[in-house]
């Protein structure tokens, strides 16, 4: 008897990949699409169609270089005649309202429900958007990137108890580092992420200032674009007694980040709130000892493979820096543990779990 595999046609929104520079959500969209495309070729049961929102389709696009396909303008009327079954919005939104499709959306975090992380107007608009999405559009399934976000999500939207699933992101979009690279490091700590309040950079800079008294040869490298609160953070850097030892880069291509990770004494990422924390796993994959928060999604990702701190404590962040700077054996242990931890998070695994949901809708 010959088994017939039912083909599932999925319209996958890649609008966020149009931009020249992408960050966490763009990395997620690109990496998940690539992994799903490989799985569809291998298994033959999913047909992916990358689509772009009509209003963004005339903008210069970088989609082709990222996923090997330029994408097509999304026309809802096309749904029926191409036999599409699923629409996936990987960026907090659904650009289709039709109920002819099973609609899946990825909600990466609930930062807009926390005061102090965004401008109040932005926060209000973000809450209104999510409420509209979940209460009016009513997607058939919601993906979140961690159990921490899932628990928070269900506190606010308990009606989605049977329609939300936590699926961890992968980390293998960045090349694995050398497990032998555990010796002497260049004298700097590294941070990668938006320059914003949520990333806790004010405390990182205070901790580095205290640390610098004992280790004046060290630098702090910050890689990231301005976000909410950047002006205050930049003023804090300018007025710091160690400002000459704090180096800022607005943006750096993914291929150049690997060397920065591997040479750093440590990656400092005690963020106050994250939905997942891709930079944490990138650091682990590139043999970089990690300092991060012990709470929420970051604690969930790092587990025992990092020095975890209370992000509200400048002293704990400073002491963690000091321990890394002064102990090669500790750096070696964290590199080894981090490589093992990061290997648990692959895009193939993420795509497999996503595809399973597609097939069960």
GROMACS .gro file of C-alpha atoms in nm:
model
  361
    1UNK     CA    1   0.000   0.000   0.000
    2UNK     CA    2   0.136   0.344  -0.096
    3UNK     CA    3   0.099   0.625   0.155
    4UNK     CA    4   0.003   0.967   0.019
    5UNK     CA    5   0.162   1.264   0.197
    6UNK     CA    6  -0.081   1.553   0.232
    7UNK     CA    7   0.085   1.874   0.113
    8UNK     CA    8   0.047   2.174   0.343
    9UNK     CA    9   0.087   2.509   0.170
   10UNK     CA   10   0.216   2.776   0.407
   11UNK     CA   11   0.226   3.147   0.337
   12UNK     CA   12   0.515   3.279   0.545
   13UNK     CA   13   0.542   3.655   0.599
   14UNK     CA   14   0.898   3.775   0.530
   15UNK     CA   15   0.821   4.149   0.523
   16UNK     CA   16   1.066   4.221   0.806
   17UNK     CA   17   1.355   4.088   0.593
   18UNK     CA   18   1.322   4.378   0.348
   19UNK     CA   19   1.538   4.601   0.568
   20UNK     CA   20   1.914   4.630   0.518
   21UNK     CA   21   1.983   4.575   0.888
   22UNK     CA   22   1.801   4.312   1.091
   23UNK     CA   23   1.811   4.226   1.459
   24UNK     CA   24   1.653   3.952   1.671
   25UNK     CA   25   1.315   3.920   1.499
   26UNK     CA   26   1.479   3.937   1.157
   27UNK     CA   27   1.727   3.665   1.256
   28UNK     CA   28   1.435   3.452   1.378
   29UNK     CA   29   1.235   3.501   1.057
   30UNK     CA   30   1.532   3.434   0.829
   31UNK     CA   31   1.663   3.133   1.022
   32UNK     CA   32   1.324   2.969   1.071
   33UNK     CA   33   1.233   3.014   0.704
   34UNK     CA   34   1.563   2.858   0.593
   35UNK     CA   35   1.517   2.562   0.829
   36UNK     CA   36   1.155   2.510   0.722
   37UNK     CA   37   1.261   2.524   0.356
   38UNK     CA   38   1.521   2.251   0.416
   39UNK     CA   39   1.268   2.040   0.602
   40UNK     CA   40   1.012   2.082   0.325
   41UNK     CA   41   1.263   1.959   0.066
   42UNK     CA   42   1.359   1.665   0.284
   43UNK     CA   43   1.011   1.560   0.393
   44UNK     CA   44   0.803   1.685   0.102
   45UNK     CA   45   0.493   1.764   0.309
   46UNK     CA   46   0.522   2.145   0.334
   47UNK     CA   47   0.526   2.400   0.055
   48UNK     CA   48   0.654   2.739   0.171
   49UNK     CA   49   0.554   3.058  -0.007
   50UNK     CA   50   0.734   3.370   0.124
   51UNK     CA   51   0.502   3.671   0.107
   52UNK     CA   52   0.546   4.045   0.156
   53UNK     CA   53   0.295   4.302   0.271
   54UNK     CA   54   0.166   4.506  -0.026
   55UNK     CA   55   0.247   4.845   0.130
   56UNK     CA   56   0.615   4.747   0.172
   57UNK     CA   57   0.661   4.575  -0.164
   58UNK     CA   58   0.801   4.879  -0.350
   59UNK     CA   59   1.078   4.933  -0.095
   60UNK     CA   60   1.429   4.818  -0.187
   61UNK     CA   61   1.443   4.461  -0.063
   62UNK     CA   62   1.710   4.238   0.090
   63UNK     CA   63   1.484   3.931   0.105
   64UNK     CA   64   1.648   3.747  -0.186
   65UNK     CA   65   1.995   3.756  -0.032
   66UNK     CA   66   1.864   3.628   0.300
   67UNK     CA   67   1.642   3.335   0.200
   68UNK     CA   68   1.726   3.278  -0.167
   69UNK     CA   69   1.379   3.388  -0.277
   70UNK     CA   70   1.258   3.745  -0.341
   71UNK     CA   71   0.914   3.674  -0.197
   72UNK     CA   72   0.581   3.765  -0.354
   73UNK     CA   73   0.332   4.038  -0.278
   74UNK     CA   74   0.063   3.899  -0.053
   75UNK     CA   75  -0.284   3.902  -0.211
   76UNK     CA   76  -0.548   3.751   0.019
   77UNK     CA   77  -0.769   3.666  -0.280
   78UNK     CA   78  -0.501   3.420  -0.396
   79UNK     CA   79  -0.543   3.202  -0.086
   80UNK     CA   80  -0.818   2.980  -0.223
   81UNK     CA   81  -0.693   2.904  -0.570
   82UNK     CA   82  -0.337   2.815  -0.458
   83UNK     CA   83  -0.483   2.587  -0.192
   84UNK     CA   84  -0.302   2.755   0.099
   85UNK     CA   85  -0.379   2.615   0.442
   86UNK     CA   86  -0.163   2.813   0.687
   87UNK     CA   87  -0.051   3.174   0.719
   88UNK     CA   88   0.239   3.242   0.958
   89UNK     CA   89   0.319   3.591   1.078
   90UNK     CA   90   0.659   3.568   1.254
   91UNK     CA   91   0.665   3.933   1.361
   92UNK     CA   92   0.383   4.005   1.609
   93UNK     CA   93   0.129   4.057   1.331
   94UNK     CA   94  -0.106   3.894   1.081
   95UNK     CA   95  -0.134   4.075   0.749
   96UNK     CA   96  -0.437   3.864   0.658
   97UNK     CA   97  -0.776   3.860   0.828
   98UNK     CA   98  -0.928   3.579   0.626
   99UNK     CA   99  -1.050   3.278   0.819
  100UNK     CA  100  -1.010   3.054   0.517
  101UNK     CA  101  -0.654   3.007   0.642
  102UNK     CA  102  -0.529   2.870   0.971
  103UNK     CA  103  -0.344   3.170   1.109
  104UNK     CA  104  -0.031   3.139   1.322
  105UNK     CA  105   0.152   3.431   1.482
  106UNK     CA  106   0.478   3.454   1.677
  107UNK     CA  107   0.472   3.688   1.977
  108UNK     CA  108   0.833   3.731   2.087
  109UNK     CA  109   0.775   3.906   2.419
  110UNK     CA  110   0.530   4.115   2.618
  111UNK     CA  111   0.762   4.410   2.680
  112UNK     CA  112   0.483   4.660   2.603
  113UNK     CA  113   0.308   4.550   2.921
  114UNK     CA  114   0.606   4.662   3.133
  115UNK     CA  115   0.651   5.025   3.231
  116UNK     CA  116   0.982   5.194   3.164
  117UNK     CA  117   1.091   4.981   2.868
  118UNK     CA  118   0.929   5.192   2.595
  119UNK     CA  119   0.783   5.539   2.546
  120UNK     CA  120   0.434   5.553   2.695
  121UNK     CA  121   0.266   5.619   2.360
  122UNK     CA  122   0.451   5.327   2.201
  123UNK     CA  123   0.355   5.107   2.495
  124UNK     CA  124  -0.011   5.199   2.465
  125UNK     CA  125  -0.010   5.135   2.090
  126UNK     CA  126   0.167   4.803   2.141
  127UNK     CA  127  -0.087   4.689   2.398
  128UNK     CA  128  -0.372   4.797   2.171
  129UNK     CA  129  -0.218   4.608   1.878
  130UNK     CA  130  -0.177   4.287   2.075
  131UNK     CA  131  -0.527   4.312   2.220
  132UNK     CA  132  -0.669   4.366   1.871
  133UNK     CA  133  -0.465   4.079   1.731
  134UNK     CA  134  -0.564   3.834   2.001
  135UNK     CA  135  -0.920   3.938   2.077
  136UNK     CA  136  -1.045   4.045   1.733
  137UNK     CA  137  -0.831   3.860   1.478
  138UNK     CA  138  -0.810   3.552   1.703
  139UNK     CA  139  -0.521   3.352   1.554
  140UNK     CA  140  -0.554   2.975   1.556
  141UNK     CA  141  -0.216   2.932   1.726
  142UNK     CA  142   0.037   3.155   1.901
  143UNK     CA  143   0.407   3.072   1.917
  144UNK     CA  144   0.618   3.219   2.198
  145UNK     CA  145   0.995   3.165   2.237
  146UNK     CA  146   1.016   3.056   2.600
  147UNK     CA  147   0.817   2.907   2.885
  148UNK     CA  148   0.874   3.231   3.072
  149UNK     CA  149   0.683   3.426   2.805
  150UNK     CA  150   0.418   3.154   2.783
  151UNK     CA  151   0.342   3.183   3.155
  152UNK     CA  152   0.328   3.563   3.132
  153UNK     CA  153   0.111   3.543   2.819
  154UNK     CA  154  -0.143   3.312   2.983
  155UNK     CA  155  -0.173   3.544   3.283
  156UNK     CA  156  -0.306   3.809   3.044
  157UNK     CA  157  -0.476   3.596   2.779
  158UNK     CA  158  -0.593   3.283   2.958
  159UNK     CA  159  -0.841   3.207   2.679
  160UNK     CA  160  -0.542   3.095   2.470
  161UNK     CA  161  -0.455   2.809   2.705
  162UNK     CA  162  -0.497   2.553   2.425
  163UNK     CA  163  -0.367   2.781   2.151
  164UNK     CA  164  -0.022   2.885   2.269
  165UNK     CA  165   0.297   2.682   2.249
  166UNK     CA  166   0.652   2.764   2.360
  167UNK     CA  167   0.910   2.680   2.092
  168UNK     CA  168   1.270   2.779   2.158
  169UNK     CA  169   1.464   2.956   1.886
  170UNK     CA  170   1.780   2.807   1.742
  171UNK     CA  171   2.130   2.944   1.776
  172UNK     CA  172   2.314   2.777   1.489
  173UNK     CA  173   2.276   3.075   1.254
  174UNK     CA  174   2.614   3.166   1.398
  175UNK     CA  175   2.914   2.938   1.350
  176UNK     CA  176   3.029   2.725   1.641
  177UNK     CA  177   3.343   2.854   1.809
  178UNK     CA  178   3.657   2.659   1.888
  179UNK     CA  179   3.608   2.460   2.212
  180UNK     CA  180   3.983   2.490   2.275
  181UNK     CA  181   3.962   2.869   2.280
  182UNK     CA  182   3.966   2.900   2.659
  183UNK     CA  183   4.297   3.063   2.730
  184UNK     CA  184   4.396   3.426   2.760
  185UNK     CA  185   4.141   3.672   2.625
  186UNK     CA  186   4.169   4.028   2.507
  187UNK     CA  187   4.095   4.268   2.793
  188UNK     CA  188   3.739   4.369   2.712
  189UNK     CA  189   3.382   4.284   2.798
  190UNK     CA  190   3.122   4.277   2.524
  191UNK     CA  191   2.757   4.375   2.504
  192UNK     CA  192   2.542   4.329   2.190
  193UNK     CA  193   2.187   4.461   2.172
  194UNK     CA  194   1.991   4.783   2.143
  195UNK     CA  195   2.115   5.072   2.354
  196UNK     CA  196   1.800   5.103   2.566
  197UNK     CA  197   1.674   5.096   2.924
  198UNK     CA  198   1.549   4.737   2.904
  199UNK     CA  199   1.902   4.609   2.844
  200UNK     CA  200   2.012   4.745   3.184
  201UNK     CA  201   2.310   4.931   3.041
  202UNK     CA  202   2.307   5.200   3.308
  203UNK     CA  203   2.391   4.936   3.569
  204UNK     CA  204   2.639   4.763   3.337
  205UNK     CA  205   2.827   5.091   3.296
  206UNK     CA  206   2.827   5.154   3.673
  207UNK     CA  207   2.950   4.799   3.734
  208UNK     CA  208   3.223   4.840   3.472
  209UNK     CA  209   3.330   5.170   3.631
  210UNK     CA  210   3.380   4.995   3.968
  211UNK     CA  211   3.550   4.698   3.800
  212UNK     CA  212   3.782   4.933   3.609
  213UNK     CA  213   3.942   5.054   3.932
  214UNK     CA  214   4.111   4.714   3.969
  215UNK     CA  215   4.150   4.643   3.596
  216UNK     CA  216   4.226   4.974   3.420
  217UNK     CA  217   4.345   4.796   3.104
  218UNK     CA  218   3.995   4.664   3.027
  219UNK     CA  219   3.746   4.811   2.782
  220UNK     CA  220   3.370   4.773   2.747
  221UNK     CA  221   3.249   4.726   2.387
  222UNK     CA  222   2.885   4.811   2.314
  223UNK     CA  223   2.737   4.699   1.980
  224UNK     CA  224   2.385   4.812   1.903
  225UNK     CA  225   2.155   5.076   1.764
  226UNK     CA  226   1.979   5.342   1.967
  227UNK     CA  227   1.657   5.237   2.140
  228UNK     CA  228   1.432   5.385   2.405
  229UNK     CA  229   1.640   5.574   2.660
  230UNK     CA  230   1.955   5.581   2.445
  231UNK     CA  231   2.016   5.954   2.497
  232UNK     CA  232   2.025   5.915   2.876
  233UNK     CA  233   2.254   5.612   2.849
  234UNK     CA  234   2.488   5.799   2.612
  235UNK     CA  235   2.500   6.095   2.850
  236UNK     CA  236   2.590   5.851   3.126
  237UNK     CA  237   2.877   5.719   2.916
  238UNK     CA  238   2.997   6.071   2.832
  239UNK     CA  239   3.005   6.168   3.200
  240UNK     CA  240   3.166   5.843   3.319
  241UNK     CA  241   3.520   5.864   3.460
  242UNK     CA  242   3.603   5.561   3.242
  243UNK     CA  243   3.438   5.694   2.923
  244UNK     CA  244   3.760   5.652   2.724
  245UNK     CA  245   3.741   5.279   2.793
  246UNK     CA  246   3.383   5.243   2.663
  247UNK     CA  247   3.370   5.185   2.286
  248UNK     CA  248   3.046   5.204   2.088
  249UNK     CA  249   2.955   5.049   1.751
  250UNK     CA  250   2.610   5.118   1.605
  251UNK     CA  251   2.598   4.801   1.397
  252UNK     CA  252   2.817   4.509   1.302
  253UNK     CA  253   2.740   4.235   1.046
  254UNK     CA  254   2.675   3.889   1.185
  255UNK     CA  255   2.989   3.749   1.023
  256UNK     CA  256   3.206   3.997   1.216
  257UNK     CA  257   3.048   3.933   1.552
  258UNK     CA  258   3.204   3.588   1.587
  259UNK     CA  259   3.556   3.721   1.634
  260UNK     CA  260   3.435   3.979   1.888
  261UNK     CA  261   3.267   3.706   2.092
  262UNK     CA  262   3.567   3.471   2.081
  263UNK     CA  263   3.822   3.729   2.194
  264UNK     CA  264   3.613   3.881   2.472
  265UNK     CA  265   3.685   3.807   2.835
  266UNK     CA  266   3.308   3.781   2.874
  267UNK     CA  267   2.970   3.872   2.732
  268UNK     CA  268   2.768   4.092   2.970
  269UNK     CA  269   2.391   4.070   2.918
  270UNK     CA  270   2.201   4.117   3.247
  271UNK     CA  271   1.892   4.245   3.068
  272UNK     CA  272   1.589   4.338   3.275
  273UNK     CA  273   1.352   4.161   3.037
  274UNK     CA  274   1.381   3.936   2.731
  275UNK     CA  275   1.144   3.705   2.551
  276UNK     CA  276   1.430   3.473   2.457
  277UNK     CA  277   1.776   3.629   2.431
  278UNK     CA  278   1.943   3.521   2.106
  279UNK     CA  279   2.273   3.704   2.192
  280UNK     CA  280   2.311   3.479   2.499
  281UNK     CA  281   2.319   3.164   2.284
  282UNK     CA  282   2.532   3.334   2.019
  283UNK     CA  283   2.792   3.406   2.287
  284UNK     CA  284   2.784   3.045   2.408
  285UNK     CA  285   2.824   2.913   2.054
  286UNK     CA  286   3.125   3.136   1.999
  287UNK     CA  287   3.310   3.018   2.311
  288UNK     CA  288   3.243   3.335   2.507
  289UNK     CA  289   3.195   3.318   2.887
  290UNK     CA  290   2.859   3.464   2.979
  291UNK     CA  291   2.720   3.692   3.249
  292UNK     CA  292   2.342   3.720   3.239
  293UNK     CA  293   2.028   3.755   3.448
  294UNK     CA  294   1.916   3.460   3.659
  295UNK     CA  295   1.551   3.549   3.604
  296UNK     CA  296   1.295   3.499   3.328
  297UNK     CA  297   1.382   3.378   2.981
  298UNK     CA  298   1.754   3.448   3.021
  299UNK     CA  299   1.779   3.215   3.320
  300UNK     CA  300   1.579   2.958   3.123
  301UNK     CA  301   1.823   2.973   2.830
  302UNK     CA  302   2.150   2.993   3.025
  303UNK     CA  303   2.071   2.759   3.316
  304UNK     CA  304   2.404   2.663   3.482
  305UNK     CA  305   2.621   2.750   3.180
  306UNK     CA  306   2.669   3.115   3.282
  307UNK     CA  307   2.743   3.341   3.575
  308UNK     CA  308   2.389   3.452   3.659
  309UNK     CA  309   2.323   3.769   3.854
  310UNK     CA  310   2.041   3.976   3.995
  311UNK     CA  311   2.016   4.238   3.717
  312UNK     CA  312   1.916   4.502   3.972
  313UNK     CA  313   2.247   4.463   4.157
  314UNK     CA  314   2.541   4.666   4.029
  315UNK     CA  315   2.763   4.486   4.281
  316UNK     CA  316   2.671   4.139   4.151
  317UNK     CA  317   2.741   4.244   3.791
  318UNK     CA  318   3.075   4.396   3.896
  319UNK     CA  319   3.173   4.088   4.095
  320UNK     CA  320   3.089   3.859   3.802
  321UNK     CA  321   3.315   4.067   3.575
  322UNK     CA  322   3.590   4.047   3.832
  323UNK     CA  323   3.560   3.668   3.863
  324UNK     CA  324   3.584   3.621   3.486
  325UNK     CA  325   3.879   3.859   3.451
  326UNK     CA  326   4.075   3.687   3.728
  327UNK     CA  327   4.004   3.317   3.667
  328UNK     CA  328   4.107   3.138   3.349
  329UNK     CA  329   3.973   2.809   3.490
  330UNK     CA  330   3.628   2.966   3.539
  331UNK     CA  331   3.631   3.100   3.183
  332UNK     CA  332   3.725   2.754   3.058
  333UNK     CA  333   3.440   2.589   3.247
  334UNK     CA  334   3.185   2.841   3.120
  335UNK     CA  335   3.307   2.802   2.762
  336UNK     CA  336   3.272   2.424   2.784
  337UNK     CA  337   2.932   2.438   2.954
  338UNK     CA  338   2.811   2.708   2.717
  339UNK     CA  339   2.899   2.513   2.404
  340UNK     CA  340   2.704   2.214   2.535
  341UNK     CA  341   2.406   2.429   2.628
  342UNK     CA  342   2.396   2.614   2.295
  343UNK     CA  343   2.393   2.287   2.099
  344UNK     CA  344   2.051   2.211   2.246
  345UNK     CA  345   1.905   2.501   2.048
  346UNK     CA  346   1.897   2.444   1.673
  347UNK     CA  347   1.684   2.592   1.398
  348UNK     CA  348   1.616   2.243   1.264
  349UNK     CA  349   1.458   2.151   1.597
  350UNK     CA  350   1.264   2.477   1.604
  351UNK     CA  351   1.141   2.419   1.247
  352UNK     CA  352   1.042   2.062   1.328
  353UNK     CA  353   0.824   2.176   1.617
  354UNK     CA  354   0.673   2.458   1.409
  355UNK     CA  355   0.598   2.221   1.118
  356UNK     CA  356   0.430   1.977   1.356
  357UNK     CA  357   0.189   2.254   1.459
  358UNK     CA  358   0.121   2.339   1.093
  359UNK     CA  359   0.024   1.979   1.023
  360UNK     CA  360  -0.204   1.954   1.328
  361UNK     CA  361  -0.407   2.270   1.261
   0.00000   0.00000   0.00000
